[in-house]
CSV table of C-alpha atoms in Angstrom, one decimal:
chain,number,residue,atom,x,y,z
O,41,UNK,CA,4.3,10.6,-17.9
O,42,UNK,CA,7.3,9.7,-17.3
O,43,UNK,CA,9.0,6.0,-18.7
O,44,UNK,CA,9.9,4.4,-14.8
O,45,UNK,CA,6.5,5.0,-14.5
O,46,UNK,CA,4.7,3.7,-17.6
O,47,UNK,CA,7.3,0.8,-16.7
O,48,UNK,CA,5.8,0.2,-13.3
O,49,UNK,CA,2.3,0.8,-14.7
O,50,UNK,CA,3.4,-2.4,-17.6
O,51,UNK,CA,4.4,-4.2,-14.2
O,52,UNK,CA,1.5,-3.9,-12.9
O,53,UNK,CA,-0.5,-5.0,-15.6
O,54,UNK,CA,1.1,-8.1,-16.3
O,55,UNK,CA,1.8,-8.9,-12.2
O,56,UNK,CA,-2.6,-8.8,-11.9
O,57,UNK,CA,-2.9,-10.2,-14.9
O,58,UNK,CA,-0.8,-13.1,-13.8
O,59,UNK,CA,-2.8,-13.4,-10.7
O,60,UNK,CA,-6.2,-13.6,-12.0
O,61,UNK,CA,-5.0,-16.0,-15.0
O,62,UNK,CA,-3.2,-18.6,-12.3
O,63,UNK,CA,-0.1,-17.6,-14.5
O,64,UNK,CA,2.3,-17.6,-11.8
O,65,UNK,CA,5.5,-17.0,-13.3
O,66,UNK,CA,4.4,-13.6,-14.5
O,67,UNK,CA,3.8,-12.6,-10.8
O,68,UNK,CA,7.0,-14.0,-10.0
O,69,UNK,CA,9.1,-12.0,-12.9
O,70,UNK,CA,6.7,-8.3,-12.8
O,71,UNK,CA,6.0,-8.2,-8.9
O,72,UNK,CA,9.7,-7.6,-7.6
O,73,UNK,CA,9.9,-5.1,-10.3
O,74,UNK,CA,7.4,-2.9,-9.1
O,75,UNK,CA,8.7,-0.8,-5.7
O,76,UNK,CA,12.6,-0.6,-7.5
O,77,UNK,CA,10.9,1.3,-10.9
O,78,UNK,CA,9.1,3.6,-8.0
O,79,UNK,CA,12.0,4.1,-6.2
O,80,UNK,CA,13.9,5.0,-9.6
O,81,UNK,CA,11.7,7.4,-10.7
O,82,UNK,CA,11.7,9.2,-7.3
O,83,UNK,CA,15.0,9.8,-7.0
O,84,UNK,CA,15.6,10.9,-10.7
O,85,UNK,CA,12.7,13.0,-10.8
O,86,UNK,CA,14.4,14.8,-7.5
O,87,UNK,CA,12.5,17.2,-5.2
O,88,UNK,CA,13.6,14.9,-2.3
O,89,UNK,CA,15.6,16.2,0.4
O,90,UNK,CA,18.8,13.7,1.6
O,91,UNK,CA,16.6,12.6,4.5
O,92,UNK,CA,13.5,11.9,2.9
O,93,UNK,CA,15.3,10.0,-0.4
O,94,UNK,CA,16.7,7.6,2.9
O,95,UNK,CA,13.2,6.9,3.9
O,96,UNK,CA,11.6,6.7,1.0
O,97,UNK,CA,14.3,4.5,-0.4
O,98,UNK,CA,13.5,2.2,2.7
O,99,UNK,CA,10.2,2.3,3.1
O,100,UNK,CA,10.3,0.7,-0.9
O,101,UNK,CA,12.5,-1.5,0.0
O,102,UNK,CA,11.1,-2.9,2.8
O,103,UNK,CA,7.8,-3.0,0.4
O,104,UNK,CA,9.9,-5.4,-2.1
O,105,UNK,CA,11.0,-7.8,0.5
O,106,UNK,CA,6.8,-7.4,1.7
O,107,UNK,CA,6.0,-8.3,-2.3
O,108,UNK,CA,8.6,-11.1,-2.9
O,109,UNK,CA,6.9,-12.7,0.9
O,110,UNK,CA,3.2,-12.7,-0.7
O,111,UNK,CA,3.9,-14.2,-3.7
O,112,UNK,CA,2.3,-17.1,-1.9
O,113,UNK,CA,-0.9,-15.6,-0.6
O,114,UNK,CA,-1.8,-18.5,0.7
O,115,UNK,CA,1.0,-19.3,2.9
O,116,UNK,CA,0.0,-17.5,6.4
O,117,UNK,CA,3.6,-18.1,7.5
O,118,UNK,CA,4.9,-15.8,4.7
O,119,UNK,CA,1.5,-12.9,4.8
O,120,UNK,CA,2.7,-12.6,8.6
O,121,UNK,CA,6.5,-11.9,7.4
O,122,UNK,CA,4.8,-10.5,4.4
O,123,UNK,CA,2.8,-7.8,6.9
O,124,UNK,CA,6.1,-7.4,9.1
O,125,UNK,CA,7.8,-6.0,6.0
O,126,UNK,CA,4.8,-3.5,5.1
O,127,UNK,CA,5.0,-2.2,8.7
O,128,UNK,CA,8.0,-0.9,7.9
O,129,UNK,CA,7.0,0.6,5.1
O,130,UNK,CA,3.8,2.2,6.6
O,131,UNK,CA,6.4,3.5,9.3
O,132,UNK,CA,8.5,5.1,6.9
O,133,UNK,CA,5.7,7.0,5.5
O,134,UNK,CA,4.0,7.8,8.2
O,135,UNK,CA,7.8,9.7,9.0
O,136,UNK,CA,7.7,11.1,6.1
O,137,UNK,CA,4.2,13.3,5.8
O,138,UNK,CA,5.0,14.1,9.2
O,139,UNK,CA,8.3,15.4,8.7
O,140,UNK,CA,5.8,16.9,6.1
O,141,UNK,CA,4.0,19.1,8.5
O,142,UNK,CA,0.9,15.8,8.7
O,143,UNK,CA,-0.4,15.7,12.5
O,144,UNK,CA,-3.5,12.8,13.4
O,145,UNK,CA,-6.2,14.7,13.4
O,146,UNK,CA,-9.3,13.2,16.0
O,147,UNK,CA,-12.2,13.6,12.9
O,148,UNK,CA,-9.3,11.8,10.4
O,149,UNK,CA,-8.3,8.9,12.7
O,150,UNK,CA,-11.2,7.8,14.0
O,151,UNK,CA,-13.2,5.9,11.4
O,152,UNK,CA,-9.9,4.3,10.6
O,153,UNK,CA,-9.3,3.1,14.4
O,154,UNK,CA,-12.8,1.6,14.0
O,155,UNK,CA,-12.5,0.2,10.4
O,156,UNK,CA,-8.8,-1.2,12.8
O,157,UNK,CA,-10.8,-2.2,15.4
O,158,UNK,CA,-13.5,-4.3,13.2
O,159,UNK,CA,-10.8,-5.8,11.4
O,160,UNK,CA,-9.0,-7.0,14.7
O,161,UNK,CA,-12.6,-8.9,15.9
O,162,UNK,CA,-12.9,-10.5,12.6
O,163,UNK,CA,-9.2,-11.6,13.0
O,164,UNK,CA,-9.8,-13.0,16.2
O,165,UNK,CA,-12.9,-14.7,15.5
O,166,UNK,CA,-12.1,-16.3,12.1
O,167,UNK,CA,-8.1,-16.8,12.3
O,168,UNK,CA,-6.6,-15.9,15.7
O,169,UNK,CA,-3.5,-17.2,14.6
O,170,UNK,CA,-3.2,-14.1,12.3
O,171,UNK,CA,-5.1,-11.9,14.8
O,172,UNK,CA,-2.1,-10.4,16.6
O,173,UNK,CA,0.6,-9.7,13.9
O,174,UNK,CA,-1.9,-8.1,11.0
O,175,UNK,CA,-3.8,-6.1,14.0
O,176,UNK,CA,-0.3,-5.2,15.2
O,177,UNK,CA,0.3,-4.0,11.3
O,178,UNK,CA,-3.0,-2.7,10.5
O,179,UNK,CA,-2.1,0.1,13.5
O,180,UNK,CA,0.5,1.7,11.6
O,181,UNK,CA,-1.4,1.6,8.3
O,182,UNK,CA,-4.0,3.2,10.0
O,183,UNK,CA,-1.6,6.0,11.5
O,184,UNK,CA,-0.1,6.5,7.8
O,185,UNK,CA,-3.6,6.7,6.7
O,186,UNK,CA,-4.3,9.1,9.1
O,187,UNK,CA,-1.6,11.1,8.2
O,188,UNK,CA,-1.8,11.0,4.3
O,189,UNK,CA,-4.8,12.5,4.8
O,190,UNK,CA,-4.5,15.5,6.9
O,191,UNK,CA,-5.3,18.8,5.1
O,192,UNK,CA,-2.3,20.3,6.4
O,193,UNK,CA,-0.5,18.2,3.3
O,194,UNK,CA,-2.5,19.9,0.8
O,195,UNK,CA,-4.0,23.1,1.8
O,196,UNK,CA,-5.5,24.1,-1.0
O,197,UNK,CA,-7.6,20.6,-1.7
O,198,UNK,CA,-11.2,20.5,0.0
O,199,UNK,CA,-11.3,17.6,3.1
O,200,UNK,CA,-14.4,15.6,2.7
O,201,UNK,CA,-15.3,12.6,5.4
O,202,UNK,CA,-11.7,12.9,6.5
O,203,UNK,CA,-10.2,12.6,3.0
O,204,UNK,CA,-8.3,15.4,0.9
O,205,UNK,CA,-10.1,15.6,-2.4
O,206,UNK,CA,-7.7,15.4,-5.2
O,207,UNK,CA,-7.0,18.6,-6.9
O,208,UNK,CA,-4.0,20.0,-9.0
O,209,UNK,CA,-1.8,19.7,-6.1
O,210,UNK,CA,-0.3,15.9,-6.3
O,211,UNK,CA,-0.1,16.0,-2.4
O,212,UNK,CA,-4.1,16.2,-2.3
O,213,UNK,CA,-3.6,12.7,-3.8
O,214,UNK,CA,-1.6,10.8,-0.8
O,215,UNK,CA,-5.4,10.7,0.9
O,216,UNK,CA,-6.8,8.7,-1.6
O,217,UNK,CA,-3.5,6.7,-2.4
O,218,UNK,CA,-3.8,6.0,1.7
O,219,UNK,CA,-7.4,4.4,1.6
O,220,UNK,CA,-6.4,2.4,-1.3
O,221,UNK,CA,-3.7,0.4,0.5
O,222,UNK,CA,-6.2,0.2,3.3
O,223,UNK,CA,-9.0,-1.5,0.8
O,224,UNK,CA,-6.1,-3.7,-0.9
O,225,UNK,CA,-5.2,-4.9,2.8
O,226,UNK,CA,-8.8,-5.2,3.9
O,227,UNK,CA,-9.2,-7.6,0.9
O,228,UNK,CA,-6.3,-9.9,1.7
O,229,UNK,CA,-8.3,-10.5,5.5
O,230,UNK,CA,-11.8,-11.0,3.4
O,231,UNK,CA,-9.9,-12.8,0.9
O,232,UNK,CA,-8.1,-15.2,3.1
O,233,UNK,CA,-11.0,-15.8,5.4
O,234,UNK,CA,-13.6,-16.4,3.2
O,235,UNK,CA,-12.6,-16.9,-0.8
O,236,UNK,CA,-12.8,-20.8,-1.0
O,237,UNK,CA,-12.6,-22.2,-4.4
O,238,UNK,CA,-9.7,-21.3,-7.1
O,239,UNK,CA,-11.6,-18.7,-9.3
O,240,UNK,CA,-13.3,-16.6,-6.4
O,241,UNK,CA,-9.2,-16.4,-4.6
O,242,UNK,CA,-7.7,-15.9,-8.2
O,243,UNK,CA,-10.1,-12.5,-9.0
O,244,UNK,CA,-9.8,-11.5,-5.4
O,245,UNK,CA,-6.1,-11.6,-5.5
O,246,UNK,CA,-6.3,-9.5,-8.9
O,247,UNK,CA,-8.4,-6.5,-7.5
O,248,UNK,CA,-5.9,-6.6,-3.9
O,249,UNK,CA,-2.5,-6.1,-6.6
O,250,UNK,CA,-4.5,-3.9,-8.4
O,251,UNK,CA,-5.7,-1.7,-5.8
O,252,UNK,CA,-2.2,-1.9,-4.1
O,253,UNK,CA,-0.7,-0.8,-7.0
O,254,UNK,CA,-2.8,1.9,-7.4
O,255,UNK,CA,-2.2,3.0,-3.9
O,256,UNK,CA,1.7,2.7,-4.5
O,257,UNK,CA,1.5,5.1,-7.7
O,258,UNK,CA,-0.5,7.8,-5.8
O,259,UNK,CA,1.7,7.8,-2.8
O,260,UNK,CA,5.1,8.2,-4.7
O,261,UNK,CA,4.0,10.5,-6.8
O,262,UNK,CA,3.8,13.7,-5.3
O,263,UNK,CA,7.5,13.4,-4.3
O,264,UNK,CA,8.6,14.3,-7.9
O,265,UNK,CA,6.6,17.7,-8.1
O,266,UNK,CA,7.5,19.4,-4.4
């Protein structure tokens, strides 16, 4: 493994570990270091063509300014900037499988536009303040998703409920890395409508960094092995 990535993996640690502990000042100094150690290690390890180092490097970036924004989960001001950011992001990798040979495929796309569609009614019931910006978002999550998991990325890996399973080939891993991000942001919704006291919002926060960091690893990955 290589160090930017046993770096970002240290990063990660200490940025749940901070959240679940209430030790904000750990968040604060390991989360903004987490999308620039990806970013690093992708462009050293090469195997990126000019055009897809510019959107990577973007889509990462636009991820930072998205992790700075939530370092206040709480502040629904910020998660809607926060969400702005991380369409961005889901954008520029939803450009980049396609330019990847990805297409939507009908059996791929639709449990996530009904997973999208569920979320949207909760929004709308419980916070319709947030309803329209984090549906807005949750669409191109949902297309990047859709994407990430199209067998065309890794034709060798066997496609099970609309998800490539992981194999040798690092590309048979965006699937996986995909439905991460989407259980990450799922838990930010369930987290911010219904965690109520400190210690429930505190581990729920943890296992959202942690699965979003987990998601991030998987889908920059496979950029340093094509």
């Amino acid at each position: 493994m290589r160090g930017l990535r046993v770096a970002y993996l240290a990063a990660a640690a200490v940025t749940v570990f901070g959240a679940v502990t209430g030790r904000d000042r750990l968040q604060w100094v390991a989360k903004p270091m987490l999308m620039p150690l990806l970013a690093a290690d992708s462009v050293t390890s090469g195997g990126l063509a000019p055009d897809e180092r510019r959107l990577l490097l973007g889509s990462l970036a636009a991820a930072t300014v998205g992790d700075v924004l939530l370092l206040d989960p709480d502040d629904d001001r910020r998660l809607i900037a926060g969400a702005s950011s991380f369409a961005i992001m889901q954008t520029g990798y939803s450009v980049l499988w396609w330019k990847r040979g990805a297409r939507p495929q009908p059996a791929i796309a639709l449990p996530r536009a009904i997973a999208w569609m569920g979320a949207a009614g909760l929004l709308s019931a419980k916070a319709p303040g947030l309803a329209l910006p984090l549906t807005a978002y949750g669409a191109t999550l949902g297309t990047a998703a859709t994407l990430a998991s199209d067998p065309a990325l890794a034709p060798d890996a066997k496609n099970a409920a609309g998800l490539n399973i992981p194999n040798a080939d690092p590309r048979s891993r965006l699937g996986v890395g995909a439905l991460l991000f989407t259980i990450s942001d799922g838990l930010i919704i369930l987290r911010r409508l219904f965690a109520r006291d400190e210690r429930t919002r505190r581990i729920s926060e943890g296992v959202v960094l942690a699965t979003y960091a987990g998601a991030q690893y998987l889908l920059t990955g496979p950029f340093r092995n094509n």
